[in-house]
Coordinates of C-alpha atoms and ligand atoms in Angstrom, one line a residue:
M1 CA 141.1 9.1 -21.1
G2 CA 142.1 10.6 -17.7
F3 CA 141.7 8.7 -14.5
F4 CA 138.9 10.8 -13.1
K5 CA 137.2 10.9 -16.5
V6 CA 137.0 7.1 -16.5
Y7 CA 135.7 7.1 -13.0
A8 CA 133.1 9.7 -13.7
R9 CA 131.9 7.9 -16.9
A10 CA 131.6 4.6 -15.0
L11 CA 129.5 6.3 -12.4
G12 CA 127.5 8.1 -15.1
L13 CA 126.3 4.7 -16.4
L14 CA 124.1 4.5 -13.3
K15 CA 121.9 7.3 -14.5
P16 CA 118.8 5.1 -15.1
D17 CA 119.0 4.2 -11.4
R18 CA 119.2 7.8 -10.3
A19 CA 116.6 7.4 -7.6
V20 CA 118.4 4.5 -5.9
A21 CA 121.8 6.2 -6.2
S22 CA 120.4 9.3 -4.5
G23 CA 119.0 7.1 -1.7
L24 CA 122.4 5.5 -1.3
A25 CA 124.1 9.0 -1.2
L26 CA 121.8 10.0 1.7
L27 CA 122.5 6.8 3.6
A28 CA 126.3 7.4 3.1
L29 CA 125.9 10.8 4.5
A30 CA 124.2 9.4 7.6
C31 CA 126.9 6.8 7.9
A32 CA 129.7 9.5 7.7
A33 CA 128.0 11.6 10.3
L34 CA 127.4 8.7 12.7
Q35 CA 131.1 7.7 12.2
F36 CA 132.1 11.2 13.1
L37 CA 129.9 11.0 16.2
E38 CA 131.7 7.9 17.7
P39 CA 135.0 9.3 18.5
V40 CA 133.4 12.6 19.8
L41 CA 131.2 10.6 22.2
F42 CA 134.1 8.6 23.3
G43 CA 136.1 11.7 24.1
R44 CA 133.0 13.1 26.0
V45 CA 132.8 9.9 28.1
I46 CA 136.5 10.1 29.0
D47 CA 136.1 13.8 29.9
L48 CA 133.0 13.2 31.9
L49 CA 134.6 10.2 33.7
S50 CA 137.8 12.2 34.5
R51 CA 135.5 14.8 36.1
G52 CA 133.6 12.1 38.0
S53 CA 130.0 13.0 36.6
G54 CA 128.7 9.5 36.3
Q55 CA 125.0 10.5 35.7
S56 CA 125.8 12.4 32.5
T57 CA 128.1 9.6 31.4
L58 CA 125.1 7.2 31.2
G59 CA 123.2 9.6 29.0
V60 CA 126.2 9.9 26.6
L61 CA 126.6 6.1 26.6
L62 CA 122.9 5.8 25.6
V63 CA 123.4 8.2 22.7
W64 CA 126.5 6.3 21.7
G65 CA 124.5 3.0 21.7
A66 CA 121.7 4.6 19.6
A67 CA 124.3 5.9 17.1
G68 CA 126.0 2.6 16.8
L69 CA 122.7 0.8 16.0
A70 CA 121.7 3.4 13.5
G71 CA 125.1 3.0 11.9
I72 CA 124.7 -0.7 11.5
G73 CA 121.2 -0.1 10.0
C74 CA 122.6 2.4 7.5
N75 CA 125.5 0.1 6.5
A76 CA 123.1 -2.9 6.0
A77 CA 120.8 -0.8 3.8
I78 CA 123.8 0.4 1.7
A79 CA 125.1 -3.1 1.2
L80 CA 121.8 -4.4 0.1
L81 CA 120.8 -1.6 -2.2
S82 CA 124.3 -1.1 -3.8
D83 CA 124.6 -4.8 -4.5
R84 CA 121.3 -5.0 -6.3
M85 CA 122.0 -1.9 -8.3
A86 CA 125.5 -3.1 -9.3
H87 CA 124.1 -6.5 -10.5
R88 CA 121.3 -4.9 -12.5
N89 CA 123.5 -2.3 -14.2
R90 CA 126.3 -4.8 -14.8
L91 CA 123.9 -7.0 -16.9
A92 CA 122.5 -3.8 -18.5
V93 CA 126.0 -2.8 -19.6
M94 CA 126.7 -6.2 -21.0
Q95 CA 123.5 -6.2 -22.9
R96 CA 124.1 -2.8 -24.4
Y97 CA 127.6 -3.8 -25.4
Y98 CA 126.4 -7.1 -26.9
Q99 CA 123.8 -5.3 -29.0
H100 CA 126.2 -2.7 -30.1
V101 CA 128.9 -5.3 -31.1
L102 CA 126.3 -7.5 -32.9
A103 CA 125.2 -4.5 -35.0
M104 CA 128.6 -3.5 -36.0
P105 CA 129.5 -4.1 -39.7
P106 CA 132.0 -6.8 -40.6
A107 CA 134.6 -4.1 -41.1
F108 CA 134.7 -3.8 -37.3
H109 CA 134.6 -7.6 -36.7
G110 CA 137.4 -8.1 -39.3
D111 CA 139.7 -6.0 -37.2
T112 CA 138.7 -7.3 -33.8
Q113 CA 138.9 -10.9 -32.7
S114 CA 135.8 -12.3 -31.1
G115 CA 137.9 -13.7 -28.1
R116 CA 139.1 -10.2 -27.4
L117 CA 135.6 -8.8 -27.7
M118 CA 134.3 -11.3 -25.1
K119 CA 137.2 -10.6 -22.7
V120 CA 136.6 -6.8 -23.1
M121 CA 132.9 -7.3 -22.2
Q122 CA 133.5 -9.7 -19.2
V123 CA 136.4 -7.9 -17.6
G124 CA 134.9 -4.5 -18.2
A125 CA 131.6 -5.4 -16.7
D126 CA 133.2 -7.0 -13.8
S127 CA 135.4 -3.9 -13.2
L128 CA 132.4 -1.6 -13.5
S129 CA 130.4 -3.6 -10.9
G130 CA 133.4 -3.6 -8.5
L131 CA 133.8 0.2 -9.0
W132 CA 130.0 0.8 -8.3
L133 CA 130.0 -1.3 -5.2
S134 CA 133.2 0.3 -3.8
F135 CA 131.8 3.8 -4.6
F136 CA 128.6 3.4 -2.7
R137 CA 129.9 1.2 0.1
D138 CA 133.1 3.0 0.8
H139 CA 134.2 5.9 -1.2
L140 CA 131.2 8.1 -0.8
V141 CA 131.4 7.5 2.9
T142 CA 135.1 8.3 2.9
A143 CA 134.7 11.4 0.8
L144 CA 131.9 12.7 3.1
A145 CA 133.8 11.5 6.3
V146 CA 136.8 13.5 5.2
G147 CA 134.6 16.5 4.2
I148 CA 132.8 16.4 7.6
L149 CA 135.6 15.2 9.7
L150 CA 138.3 17.6 8.9
P151 CA 136.3 20.9 9.3
M152 CA 134.6 19.6 12.4
S153 CA 137.9 18.5 14.0
L154 CA 139.3 22.0 13.3
V155 CA 136.3 23.3 15.2
L156 CA 136.9 20.9 18.1
N157 CA 140.6 21.7 18.4
W158 CA 142.3 23.5 15.5
R159 CA 145.9 22.6 16.6
L160 CA 145.1 18.9 16.6
G161 CA 142.9 19.3 13.6
L162 CA 145.7 20.7 11.5
L163 CA 147.7 17.5 12.1
L164 CA 144.8 15.5 10.6
V165 CA 144.8 17.8 7.6
G166 CA 148.5 17.2 7.1
L167 CA 147.9 13.4 7.3
V168 CA 145.2 13.7 4.5
V169 CA 147.4 15.9 2.2
L170 CA 150.3 13.5 2.7
F171 CA 148.2 10.6 1.7
C172 CA 146.8 12.2 -1.4
T173 CA 150.2 13.4 -2.5
V174 CA 151.9 10.0 -2.2
A175 CA 148.9 8.2 -3.8
G176 CA 148.8 10.7 -6.7
F177 CA 152.6 10.1 -7.3
V178 CA 152.2 6.4 -7.4
I179 CA 149.2 6.6 -9.7
S180 CA 151.1 8.8 -12.1
R181 CA 154.0 6.3 -12.2
T182 CA 151.9 3.2 -12.7
H183 CA 148.9 3.9 -14.9
E184 CA 150.6 4.0 -18.3
R185 CA 152.5 0.8 -17.6
Q186 CA 149.4 -0.9 -16.5
A187 CA 147.7 0.1 -19.9
E188 CA 150.5 -1.9 -21.6
V189 CA 149.8 -4.9 -19.4
E190 CA 146.2 -4.8 -20.3
E191 CA 146.9 -4.6 -24.0
L192 CA 149.0 -7.7 -23.6
H193 CA 146.2 -9.5 -21.7
S194 CA 143.9 -8.7 -24.6
R195 CA 146.4 -10.1 -27.1
L196 CA 146.6 -13.2 -24.9
A197 CA 142.8 -13.7 -25.1
G198 CA 142.8 -12.9 -28.8
N199 CA 145.6 -15.4 -29.6
A200 CA 144.0 -18.1 -27.5
Q201 CA 140.7 -17.7 -29.2
D202 CA 142.3 -17.7 -32.6
A203 CA 144.2 -20.9 -31.9
L204 CA 141.1 -22.6 -30.3
S205 CA 138.8 -21.7 -33.2
N206 CA 141.4 -23.2 -35.6
I207 CA 142.2 -26.2 -33.4
L208 CA 142.2 -28.6 -36.4
V209 CA 144.9 -26.5 -38.1
V210 CA 146.9 -26.3 -34.9
Q211 CA 146.8 -30.0 -34.4
S212 CA 147.2 -31.2 -38.0
F213 CA 150.2 -28.8 -38.5
A214 CA 151.7 -29.9 -35.3
R215 CA 151.6 -26.3 -34.1
L216 CA 151.1 -27.3 -30.5
Q217 CA 154.6 -26.2 -29.4
A218 CA 154.7 -23.1 -31.5
E219 CA 151.3 -21.9 -30.2
S220 CA 152.3 -22.6 -26.6
R221 CA 155.5 -20.7 -27.2
L222 CA 153.6 -17.8 -28.6
F223 CA 151.4 -17.8 -25.5
G224 CA 154.3 -18.2 -23.1
G225 CA 156.1 -15.2 -24.9
I226 CA 153.2 -12.9 -24.2
V227 CA 152.8 -14.2 -20.6
R228 CA 156.5 -13.3 -20.0
Q229 CA 155.9 -9.8 -21.3
V230 CA 152.9 -9.4 -19.1
L231 CA 154.9 -10.3 -16.0
E232 CA 157.8 -8.1 -17.0
R233 CA 155.5 -5.1 -17.2
Q234 CA 153.3 -6.1 -14.2
M235 CA 156.0 -6.5 -11.7
P236 CA 157.2 -2.9 -11.4
V237 CA 153.6 -1.8 -11.0
L238 CA 153.1 -4.2 -8.1
N239 CA 156.3 -3.0 -6.6
W240 CA 155.0 0.6 -6.6
W241 CA 151.9 -0.3 -4.9
A242 CA 153.7 -2.4 -2.2
A243 CA 155.9 0.6 -1.6
L244 CA 152.8 2.8 -1.2
S245 CA 151.3 0.4 1.2
I246 CA 154.4 0.5 3.4
M247 CA 154.5 4.3 3.2
T248 CA 150.9 4.6 4.2
R249 CA 151.3 2.2 7.1
S250 CA 154.3 4.1 8.5
A251 CA 152.6 7.5 7.9
S252 CA 149.6 6.4 10.0
T253 CA 151.8 5.1 12.8
L254 CA 153.7 8.4 12.8
C255 CA 150.5 10.3 12.8
V256 CA 149.0 8.5 15.8
M257 CA 152.2 9.1 17.7
A258 CA 152.3 12.7 16.7
I259 CA 148.7 13.3 17.9
F260 CA 149.7 11.6 21.2
A261 CA 152.8 13.7 21.6
L262 CA 151.2 17.0 20.5
G263 CA 148.0 16.3 22.6
A264 CA 150.1 15.6 25.7
W265 CA 152.1 18.9 25.2
L266 CA 148.8 20.8 24.6
N267 CA 147.2 19.1 27.6
G268 CA 150.1 20.2 29.8
R269 CA 149.3 23.8 28.8
G270 CA 145.5 23.4 29.2
L271 CA 144.9 23.7 25.4
A272 CA 143.4 20.1 25.0
S273 CA 141.4 18.0 27.2
L274 CA 142.1 14.3 27.7
G275 CA 138.8 13.6 25.9
E276 CA 139.8 15.6 22.9
I277 CA 143.1 13.7 22.6
V278 CA 141.1 10.4 22.7
S279 CA 138.7 11.8 20.1
F280 CA 141.5 12.8 17.8
M281 CA 143.1 9.4 18.1
G282 CA 139.8 8.0 17.0
F283 CA 139.5 10.5 14.1
A284 CA 143.0 9.6 13.0
L285 CA 142.4 5.8 13.1
L286 CA 139.1 6.3 11.3
L287 CA 140.6 8.5 8.6
I288 CA 143.6 6.2 8.1
G289 CA 141.3 3.2 7.8
R290 CA 139.2 4.9 5.2
L291 CA 142.1 6.4 3.3
E292 CA 143.9 3.0 3.2
G293 CA 140.7 1.6 1.7
L294 CA 140.7 4.4 -0.9
V295 CA 144.3 3.8 -1.8
G296 CA 143.6 0.1 -2.2
F297 CA 140.7 1.0 -4.5
V298 CA 142.7 3.5 -6.5
A299 CA 145.4 0.7 -7.0
R300 CA 142.7 -1.5 -8.3
L301 CA 141.2 1.2 -10.5
V302 CA 144.6 1.8 -12.0
L303 CA 144.8 -1.9 -12.8
Q304 CA 141.2 -1.8 -14.2
K305 CA 141.3 1.5 -16.0
P306 CA 142.6 0.1 -19.3
A307 CA 139.9 -2.6 -19.2
L308 CA 137.3 0.0 -18.6
E309 CA 138.7 2.2 -21.4
E310 CA 138.6 -0.7 -23.8
L311 CA 135.0 -1.3 -22.9
F312 CA 134.1 2.3 -23.5
A313 CA 136.1 2.4 -26.7
V314 CA 134.1 -0.5 -28.1
I315 CA 130.8 1.0 -27.0
D316 CA 131.9 4.4 -28.6
T317 CA 133.0 2.8 -31.9
E318 CA 130.7 4.1 -34.5
S319 CA 129.4 2.0 -37.3
T320 CA 131.1 2.8 -40.7
V321 CA 127.6 2.5 -42.2
P322 CA 125.4 4.5 -39.9
D323 CA 121.7 5.1 -40.6
R324 CA 121.0 8.6 -41.8
P325 CA 118.6 10.5 -39.6
Q326 CA 116.0 10.6 -42.3
A327 CA 116.6 7.1 -43.6
L328 CA 113.5 5.3 -44.9
A329 CA 112.3 2.1 -43.4
M330 CA 111.5 0.3 -46.7
G331 CA 108.8 -2.2 -46.9
R332 CA 109.1 -5.0 -49.4
V333 CA 110.9 -3.7 -52.5
R334 CA 110.3 -4.7 -56.1
G335 CA 113.9 -5.6 -56.5
E336 CA 115.4 -3.5 -59.3
V337 CA 119.1 -3.0 -58.4
R338 CA 121.3 -0.4 -60.1
F339 CA 125.1 0.2 -59.7
E340 CA 126.0 3.6 -61.0
D341 CA 129.7 4.1 -61.5
V342 CA 130.5 2.4 -58.2
G343 CA 134.1 2.5 -56.9
F344 CA 135.4 1.3 -53.5
S345 CA 138.7 0.7 -51.8
Y346 CA 139.2 -1.1 -48.5
P347 CA 141.0 1.0 -46.0
N348 CA 144.7 1.2 -46.8
A349 CA 144.3 -0.7 -50.0
H350 CA 144.1 -0.3 -53.7
P351 CA 140.7 0.2 -55.3
A352 CA 138.8 -3.2 -55.0
I353 CA 136.3 -2.2 -57.6
A354 CA 136.0 0.9 -59.9
A355 CA 133.4 2.3 -62.2
V356 CA 131.1 -0.6 -62.0
S357 CA 127.7 0.1 -63.6
F358 CA 124.9 -2.3 -64.3
T359 CA 121.2 -2.7 -63.8
A360 CA 119.4 -5.8 -62.6
E361 CA 115.7 -5.6 -63.4
A362 CA 113.4 -7.0 -60.7
G363 CA 113.2 -10.8 -60.9
R364 CA 116.3 -11.3 -63.2
S365 CA 119.4 -13.3 -62.5
I366 CA 122.8 -11.8 -62.8
A367 CA 126.0 -13.9 -62.5
L368 CA 129.2 -12.4 -61.4
V369 CA 132.3 -14.2 -62.7
G370 CA 136.0 -13.6 -62.7
H371 CA 139.2 -14.7 -61.1
T372 CA 139.7 -14.7 -57.3
G373 CA 140.3 -11.1 -56.2
A374 CA 138.5 -9.6 -59.2
G375 CA 136.0 -7.8 -56.9
K376 CA 132.8 -9.9 -57.1
S377 CA 132.4 -10.3 -53.3
T378 CA 133.2 -6.7 -52.8
A379 CA 130.4 -5.7 -55.2
M380 CA 127.9 -7.8 -53.3
A381 CA 129.3 -6.6 -49.9
L382 CA 128.4 -3.1 -51.1
L383 CA 124.9 -4.2 -52.1
Q384 CA 124.3 -5.4 -48.5
R385 CA 125.8 -2.2 -47.3
L386 CA 128.6 -3.9 -45.3
W387 CA 130.5 -0.9 -46.6
D388 CA 129.5 2.3 -48.4
P389 CA 131.0 2.9 -51.9
S390 CA 133.7 5.6 -52.1
A391 CA 132.4 6.7 -55.6
G392 CA 129.0 6.4 -57.4
R393 CA 125.9 5.0 -55.8
I394 CA 123.8 1.9 -55.6
T395 CA 120.0 2.0 -55.7
I396 CA 117.2 -0.4 -55.2
D397 CA 113.9 0.6 -56.9
G398 CA 115.6 4.0 -57.6
L399 CA 116.4 4.8 -53.9
D400 CA 120.0 5.1 -52.8
L401 CA 121.0 2.4 -50.2
R402 CA 122.2 5.1 -47.9
D403 CA 118.7 6.6 -47.8
M404 CA 117.1 3.5 -46.4
T405 CA 117.5 2.0 -42.9
L406 CA 120.1 -0.8 -42.8
E407 CA 117.5 -3.0 -41.0
S408 CA 115.0 -2.6 -43.9
L409 CA 117.7 -3.1 -46.6
R410 CA 118.8 -6.3 -45.0
Q411 CA 115.2 -7.5 -44.6
N412 CA 115.0 -7.3 -48.3
I413 CA 118.1 -9.3 -49.2
G414 CA 118.7 -13.0 -48.6
V415 CA 122.1 -14.5 -48.7
V416 CA 123.2 -18.0 -49.2
F417 CA 126.9 -18.1 -48.2
Q418 CA 129.7 -20.1 -49.7
D419 CA 130.3 -21.7 -46.3
N420 CA 127.0 -21.7 -44.7
L421 CA 127.4 -21.0 -41.1
L422 CA 124.9 -22.5 -38.7
F423 CA 124.3 -21.7 -35.1
N424 CA 125.1 -24.5 -32.6
R425 CA 121.3 -25.0 -32.1
S426 CA 118.7 -27.3 -33.4
I427 CA 117.8 -27.5 -37.1
R428 CA 114.5 -25.8 -36.4
E429 CA 116.1 -22.9 -34.6
N430 CA 118.6 -22.4 -37.5
L431 CA 115.7 -22.3 -40.0
L432 CA 113.8 -19.8 -37.9
V433 CA 116.6 -17.4 -38.3
G434 CA 115.0 -16.7 -41.7
R435 CA 111.6 -15.9 -40.2
P436 CA 111.2 -16.2 -36.4
E437 CA 107.4 -16.4 -36.6
A438 CA 107.2 -19.2 -39.2
T439 CA 104.9 -22.1 -38.5
Q440 CA 105.9 -25.7 -38.5
E441 CA 103.9 -26.1 -41.8
E442 CA 105.8 -23.2 -43.4
I443 CA 109.1 -24.6 -42.2
E444 CA 108.3 -28.0 -43.7
Q445 CA 107.2 -26.5 -47.0
A446 CA 110.4 -24.5 -47.3
C447 CA 112.4 -27.6 -46.5
R448 CA 110.5 -29.7 -49.1
M449 CA 111.2 -27.0 -51.7
A450 CA 114.9 -26.9 -50.7
E451 CA 115.2 -30.7 -50.9
A452 CA 116.0 -30.8 -47.2
H453 CA 112.8 -32.2 -45.6
D454 CA 113.7 -35.9 -46.2
F455 CA 117.3 -35.8 -44.8
I456 CA 116.0 -33.8 -41.8
L457 CA 113.5 -36.4 -41.0
R458 CA 116.3 -39.0 -41.1
Q459 CA 118.2 -37.2 -38.3
P460 CA 117.9 -38.7 -34.8
Q461 CA 115.5 -36.0 -33.5
G462 CA 114.2 -34.7 -36.9
Y463 CA 113.8 -30.9 -36.8
D464 CA 115.0 -30.8 -33.2
T465 CA 118.4 -32.4 -34.0
P466 CA 121.3 -30.1 -32.8
V467 CA 123.6 -29.3 -35.7
G468 CA 126.8 -29.1 -33.6
E469 CA 129.1 -26.2 -33.6
R470 CA 129.1 -24.4 -37.0
G471 CA 127.1 -27.3 -38.3
V472 CA 129.8 -29.9 -38.1
A473 CA 127.2 -32.7 -37.7
L474 CA 125.9 -32.1 -41.3
S475 CA 127.5 -32.7 -44.7
G476 CA 128.3 -29.8 -47.0
G477 CA 125.3 -30.4 -49.3
Q478 CA 122.9 -30.8 -46.3
K479 CA 124.2 -27.4 -44.9
Q480 CA 123.6 -25.7 -48.1
R481 CA 120.1 -27.0 -48.5
L482 CA 119.3 -25.9 -44.9
A483 CA 120.7 -22.4 -45.9
I484 CA 118.5 -22.4 -48.9
A485 CA 115.5 -23.3 -46.8
R486 CA 116.4 -20.6 -44.4
A487 CA 116.4 -18.1 -47.2
L488 CA 113.2 -19.5 -48.6
L489 CA 111.5 -18.8 -45.3
K490 CA 112.9 -15.3 -45.2
N491 CA 111.4 -14.8 -48.7
P492 CA 113.4 -11.8 -49.7
P493 CA 112.9 -10.1 -53.2
I494 CA 116.7 -9.9 -53.6
L495 CA 119.0 -12.8 -53.3
I496 CA 122.7 -13.2 -53.3
L497 CA 124.2 -16.7 -53.9
D498 CA 127.8 -17.1 -53.1
E499 CA 128.3 -20.4 -54.8
A500 CA 130.2 -23.0 -52.9
T501 CA 133.6 -23.7 -54.3
S502 CA 133.9 -27.3 -52.9
A503 CA 132.7 -29.8 -55.4
L504 CA 129.6 -31.7 -54.3
D505 CA 129.0 -35.2 -55.7
A506 CA 126.7 -35.3 -58.7
A507 CA 123.5 -36.5 -56.9
T508 CA 123.9 -33.8 -54.2
E509 CA 124.8 -31.1 -56.7
A510 CA 121.6 -31.9 -58.7
R511 CA 119.5 -31.6 -55.5
V512 CA 121.2 -28.4 -54.5
Q513 CA 120.6 -27.0 -58.0
K514 CA 117.0 -27.9 -57.8
A515 CA 116.6 -26.2 -54.5
L516 CA 118.4 -23.2 -55.8
K517 CA 116.0 -23.0 -58.7
A518 CA 113.1 -23.1 -56.3
L519 CA 114.7 -20.3 -54.3
M520 CA 115.5 -18.0 -57.3
A521 CA 112.1 -18.0 -58.8
G522 CA 110.7 -14.5 -58.9
R523 CA 113.6 -12.8 -57.1
T524 CA 116.4 -10.5 -58.3
T525 CA 119.3 -12.9 -58.0
F526 CA 123.1 -12.4 -57.9
I527 CA 125.2 -15.5 -58.2
I528 CA 128.8 -15.2 -57.4
A529 CA 129.7 -18.1 -59.7
H530 CA 132.8 -20.3 -59.3
R531 CA 131.6 -23.1 -61.5
L532 CA 130.5 -21.7 -64.9
S533 CA 128.4 -24.7 -65.5
T534 CA 125.9 -23.4 -63.1
I535 CA 125.3 -20.0 -64.8
R536 CA 124.2 -21.1 -68.2
E537 CA 120.7 -19.8 -67.5
A538 CA 121.6 -16.5 -66.0
D539 CA 120.0 -13.5 -67.7
E540 CA 123.2 -11.6 -67.7
I541 CA 126.8 -12.4 -66.9
L542 CA 129.2 -9.7 -65.6
V543 CA 132.8 -10.5 -66.1
F544 CA 135.0 -8.9 -63.5
E545 CA 138.7 -8.3 -64.0
S546 CA 140.8 -6.2 -61.5
G547 CA 137.7 -4.6 -60.1
R548 CA 136.1 -3.6 -63.4
V549 CA 133.4 -5.2 -65.4
V550 CA 135.2 -6.0 -68.7
E551 CA 132.5 -8.1 -70.5
R552 CA 128.7 -8.5 -70.1
G553 CA 126.1 -10.5 -71.9
D554 CA 124.5 -13.9 -71.8
F555 CA 126.5 -17.2 -71.7
D556 CA 126.4 -18.0 -75.5
S557 CA 127.1 -14.5 -76.7
L558 CA 130.1 -14.2 -74.3
V559 CA 131.5 -17.5 -75.4
H560 CA 131.2 -16.5 -79.0
R561 CA 132.9 -13.2 -78.3
G562 CA 136.1 -15.2 -77.5
G563 CA 137.2 -12.8 -74.7
T564 CA 138.0 -13.3 -71.1
F565 CA 134.9 -15.2 -70.4
A566 CA 135.5 -17.7 -73.3
E567 CA 138.9 -18.3 -71.8
L568 CA 137.5 -18.9 -68.4
V569 CA 135.1 -21.4 -69.9
R570 CA 137.8 -23.2 -71.7
S571 CA 139.9 -23.5 -68.6
Q572 CA 137.1 -24.8 -66.5
M573 CA 134.9 -27.0 -68.6
P574 CA 135.5 -30.4 -69.9
A575 CA 136.6 -30.2 -73.5
P576 CA 133.5 -31.6 -75.2
L577 CA 131.3 -29.1 -73.4
A578 CA 133.6 -26.2 -74.1
L579 CA 133.5 -27.1 -77.8
V580 CA 129.7 -27.4 -77.8
A581 CA 129.6 -24.0 -76.1
Ligands
LIG601 P1 136.5 -11.9 -55.5 O1 135.2 -12.0 -54.7 O2 136.3 -11.6 -56.9 O3 137.4 -13.0 -55.2 P2 137.1 -9.7 -53.7 O4 135.9 -8.8 -53.8 O5 137.0 -10.6 -52.5 O6 137.2 -10.5 -55.0 O7 138.4 -8.9 -53.6 C1 138.7 -7.8 -54.4 C2 140.0 -7.1 -53.9 O8 139.8 -6.6 -52.7 C3 141.1 -8.1 -53.8 O9 142.3 -7.4 -54.2 C4 141.2 -8.5 -52.3 O10 142.5 -8.7 -51.9 C5 140.7 -7.1 -51.7 N1 140.0 -7.4 -50.5 C6 138.9 -8.2 -50.3 N2 138.4 -8.1 -49.0 C7 139.2 -7.3 -48.4 C8 139.3 -6.7 -47.0 N3 138.4 -7.1 -46.1 N4 140.3 -5.9 -46.8 C9 141.1 -5.5 -47.7 N5 141.2 -5.8 -49.0 C10 140.2 -6.7 -49.2

């Protein structure tokens, strides 16, 4: 994205505040005009004094005072209004970004670390806010001042005016050159900054691994390595901007001296009055001050441009599973699920599943079994429309998933994950994720069915006990029963159970199984089964191998068939049970 494009897009975000922005533009115009007036009035006073007309001088001084006061008023109003507008819109952009990122499918989140997403949001929003403030407080006035000052100064005295035009051209040329030399390098710096944030987040969220594998030194070294690269690329950029600052300083001194010399020469020939020379000195100083401010801002924007581009890039990322314009908002479905010749490959990977077909009648339970990597989770990811199939189609009650809104599809599906993630909030708040409007009575009923009520009451603050980050304060079995209660509250017609791989003790296991039974009643249920003992009662078992369904049937018939499933059973079950089976 070009430099001005980024700038224009950042300003375009203020569209909802159009009225305030227009008011600010008018105030900026008034400010610029008043600024122009000051050196002119100063020159007039000098001319009048040198002619000895004291009476008129007083009048000009009064106008000058009034202009000064009006200028202060305008500046105060600009400061106040622009500050409020920047704050409002900064938060609005953060909210929009957050909503967008939350709605993105796992395909997006898998590629992007959350630390990086946070950094992009914070740095991007801060840069935007800074940019808006500088625009309304300074740049607009600068642009208008240059636009008014230069033509007017040519009217006042074109010879001296041309000198000012030269000054502005020189400024812009030099600044343009430095921008072109630095902005690509700064993009690299920003990329490294993002990697820094991503790495730190990765290490912090895996702090137990870092510490138990004695990775402290290695992680610090990794961080240090990136820091060194940041500095290596940042220094030349800073050098360029320091050079520009020196150049602009010398240019301004030379310009003032040139006005003085040319003014004196013109004055000797009666082509410029003393007052005009003073006015032009005032113009020059004003312009230099403003342009210096602008160059400082451009330097900052060059530094911030990559951060803004990253922010825009995230906002512009489109979902891989967008809603079709005519997508139906489904109510509660019956729950008949059909896979018709479904195939899918992850980006840049071999097909994860191919030609998978089956029908799950409403209310029936289907178990998906097979070795790790066989495609069970992928099939269930497609059912939740985390991805769209690359071949075939999946229907619920006869309607293609792609023809219903994502929101209504997900309302109809409940998932109990393998590792049940909980928010770092109270038990009650975690349960309400299932149905925000549930009453305490409903919550307790769900928890009783999920065998969770008793252990919750034993917690220090009952339902108000915080569960700790990712639920660390609870045991595996407790977390699972909470997750089951959460799904019961949601009460979806279709259920996906990703069975926990970690073994629970027998008593807990029995409780969890009882809770699951309560949850499954009357729902179309898919169980990604890791322990075959838990799927004896499934209506149908689908055996996955290398992305294909190679066997199907109920437990006993599959065991008698003596194929892949029978082998799985033999390898997993204690001998007596396998023999019985
Ligand atoms: P299962 O649930 O049976 O263990 P998966 O559905 O997770 O199997 O995996 C099926 C295949 O897809 C495997 O080869 C796996 O490596 C691949 N796979 C799974 N998730 C991804 C992903 N996010 N990106 C790329 N490949 C993936």
